[in-house]
């Protein structure tokens, strides 16, 4: 099926993670209204997950770029798919680093229960911080799935 002259796979690769992350952000900010303290432990533990993804993707990229096996030579012989593969690897590595640092800061931040009298709209900021975490985590998950899909397309 084509949308605006491009396949649905193209649009999924281009915008899938961002759209899903934006949808989850809006969902958490408007409907779910997350409470910081109910997610604090999960957010504090996320850096270990993000850093594992970060290390795995960098190791994987190093193996692919420096490898000389027949499979890797075949991967490099398909430049369009190979370039997409490298670009997605970069996206996932950078995103996993950013969200790991963000969740580390958010997990160990001391967010006061109610200082809304001092800072107007403070409760909205708390909701935005939590919703942004879930939106970024969703984008990371979708981008990792697309990366794995590209990897298997390269191996076909």
Coordinates of C-alpha atoms in Angstrom, one line a residue:
X1 CA 0.0 0.0 0.0
X2 CA 1.3 3.5 -0.9
X3 CA 0.8 6.7 1.0
X4 CA 1.9 9.9 -0.8
X5 CA 3.8 7.8 -3.3
X6 CA 5.8 6.0 -0.6
X7 CA 5.3 2.5 0.9
X8 CA 4.0 2.1 4.5
X9 CA 7.4 0.6 5.4
X10 CA 9.0 3.8 4.4
X11 CA 6.7 5.8 6.6
X12 CA 7.1 3.4 9.4
X13 CA 10.9 3.8 9.2
X14 CA 10.8 7.6 8.8
X15 CA 8.1 8.5 11.3
X16 CA 6.9 5.4 13.2
X17 CA 9.0 5.8 16.4
X18 CA 8.4 9.5 16.6
X19 CA 4.6 9.2 16.0
X20 CA 4.2 6.4 18.5
X21 CA 6.4 8.3 21.0
X22 CA 4.3 11.5 20.5
X23 CA 1.1 9.5 20.9
X24 CA 2.3 8.0 24.2
X25 CA 3.4 11.4 25.4
X26 CA 0.0 12.9 24.6
X27 CA -1.7 9.9 26.2
X28 CA 0.2 10.1 29.4
X29 CA 0.0 13.9 29.6
X30 CA -3.7 14.3 28.9
X31 CA -5.5 11.0 29.9
X32 CA -3.3 9.0 32.3
X33 CA -1.8 12.0 34.3
X34 CA 1.1 10.0 35.8
X35 CA 2.0 10.4 39.4
X36 CA 5.8 10.8 39.8
X37 CA 6.2 8.6 42.8
X38 CA 4.5 5.6 41.3
X39 CA 7.0 5.6 38.4
X40 CA 10.1 6.7 40.3
X41 CA 11.6 3.2 40.9
X42 CA 11.1 2.2 37.3
X43 CA 12.6 5.4 36.0
X44 CA 15.6 5.0 38.4
X45 CA 16.3 1.5 36.9
X46 CA 16.0 2.5 33.3
X47 CA 19.6 3.7 32.8
X48 CA 20.8 0.1 33.1
X49 CA 18.5 -0.9 30.3
X50 CA 19.4 2.1 28.2
X51 CA 23.1 1.7 28.7
X52 CA 22.8 -2.0 27.7
X53 CA 21.1 -1.0 24.5
X54 CA 23.8 1.7 24.0
X55 CA 26.7 -0.7 24.5
X56 CA 25.1 -3.4 22.4
X57 CA 24.5 -1.1 19.5
X58 CA 28.0 0.4 19.6
X59 CA 29.5 -3.0 19.8
X60 CA 27.4 -4.2 16.9
X61 CA 28.3 -1.1 14.8
X62 CA 32.0 -1.7 15.5
X63 CA 31.8 -5.3 14.5
X64 CA 29.9 -4.4 11.2
X65 CA 32.3 -1.6 10.3
X66 CA 35.5 -3.5 11.1
X67 CA 34.4 -7.0 10.0
X68 CA 35.6 -8.7 6.9
X69 CA 33.5 -11.8 6.7
X70 CA 31.5 -12.7 3.6
X71 CA 28.2 -11.7 5.3
X72 CA 29.5 -8.3 6.2
X73 CA 31.0 -7.8 2.7
X74 CA 27.5 -8.7 1.3
X75 CA 25.9 -6.2 3.7
X76 CA 28.3 -3.5 2.5
X77 CA 27.6 -4.3 -1.1
X78 CA 24.0 -3.1 -0.7
X79 CA 24.6 0.6 -0.1
X80 CA 21.1 1.9 0.4
X81 CA 20.1 -0.7 3.0
X82 CA 23.5 -0.5 4.6
X83 CA 23.3 3.3 4.9
X84 CA 19.8 3.0 6.5
X85 CA 21.2 0.4 8.9
X86 CA 24.1 2.6 10.0
X87 CA 21.8 5.6 10.3
X88 CA 19.3 3.7 12.5
X89 CA 22.1 2.4 14.6
X90 CA 23.3 6.0 15.2
X91 CA 19.7 7.1 16.1
X92 CA 19.2 4.2 18.6
X93 CA 22.6 4.8 20.2
X94 CA 22.1 8.5 20.6
X95 CA 18.5 8.1 21.8
X96 CA 19.5 5.4 24.3
X97 CA 22.2 7.7 25.7
X98 CA 19.9 10.6 26.0
X99 CA 17.0 8.7 27.6
X100 CA 19.4 7.0 30.0
X101 CA 20.8 10.4 31.2
X102 CA 17.3 11.9 31.3
X103 CA 15.9 9.0 33.4
X104 CA 18.9 9.1 35.7
X105 CA 18.4 12.8 36.4
X106 CA 14.6 12.3 36.6
X107 CA 14.9 9.3 38.9
X108 CA 17.2 10.9 41.4
X109 CA 15.7 14.4 41.3
X110 CA 14.0 15.6 44.4
X111 CA 10.6 16.8 43.1
X112 CA 8.6 18.5 45.9
X113 CA 5.1 17.4 46.4
X114 CA 3.5 20.8 46.1
X115 CA 5.3 24.0 45.3
X116 CA 2.6 25.2 42.9
X117 CA 2.2 28.3 45.0
X118 CA 5.8 29.3 44.2
X119 CA 5.9 28.1 40.6
X120 CA 2.8 28.6 38.5
X121 CA 1.7 25.5 36.5
X122 CA 4.2 23.3 38.4
X123 CA 2.0 20.2 38.3
X124 CA 2.0 20.5 34.4
X125 CA 5.8 20.4 34.4
X126 CA 5.8 17.2 36.5
X127 CA 3.4 15.6 34.1
X128 CA 5.4 16.7 31.1
X129 CA 8.6 15.2 32.6
X130 CA 7.0 11.8 33.2
X131 CA 5.1 11.8 29.9
X132 CA 8.3 12.8 28.0
X133 CA 10.1 9.9 29.6
X134 CA 7.4 7.4 28.4
X135 CA 7.3 9.0 25.0
X136 CA 11.1 8.7 24.6
X137 CA 11.1 5.1 25.9
X138 CA 8.4 4.3 23.3
X139 CA 10.4 5.9 20.5
X140 CA 13.5 3.9 21.6
X141 CA 11.6 0.6 21.6
X142 CA 10.1 1.3 18.2
X143 CA 13.4 2.3 16.7
X144 CA 15.1 -0.8 18.1
X145 CA 12.4 -2.9 16.5
X146 CA 13.0 -1.1 13.2
X147 CA 16.7 -1.5 13.5
X148 CA 16.3 -5.3 14.1
X149 CA 14.0 -5.5 11.1
X150 CA 16.6 -3.7 8.9
X151 CA 19.3 -6.0 10.2
X152 CA 17.3 -9.1 9.1
X153 CA 16.6 -7.4 5.7
X154 CA 20.4 -7.0 5.3
X155 CA 20.9 -10.7 6.1
X156 CA 18.3 -12.0 3.6

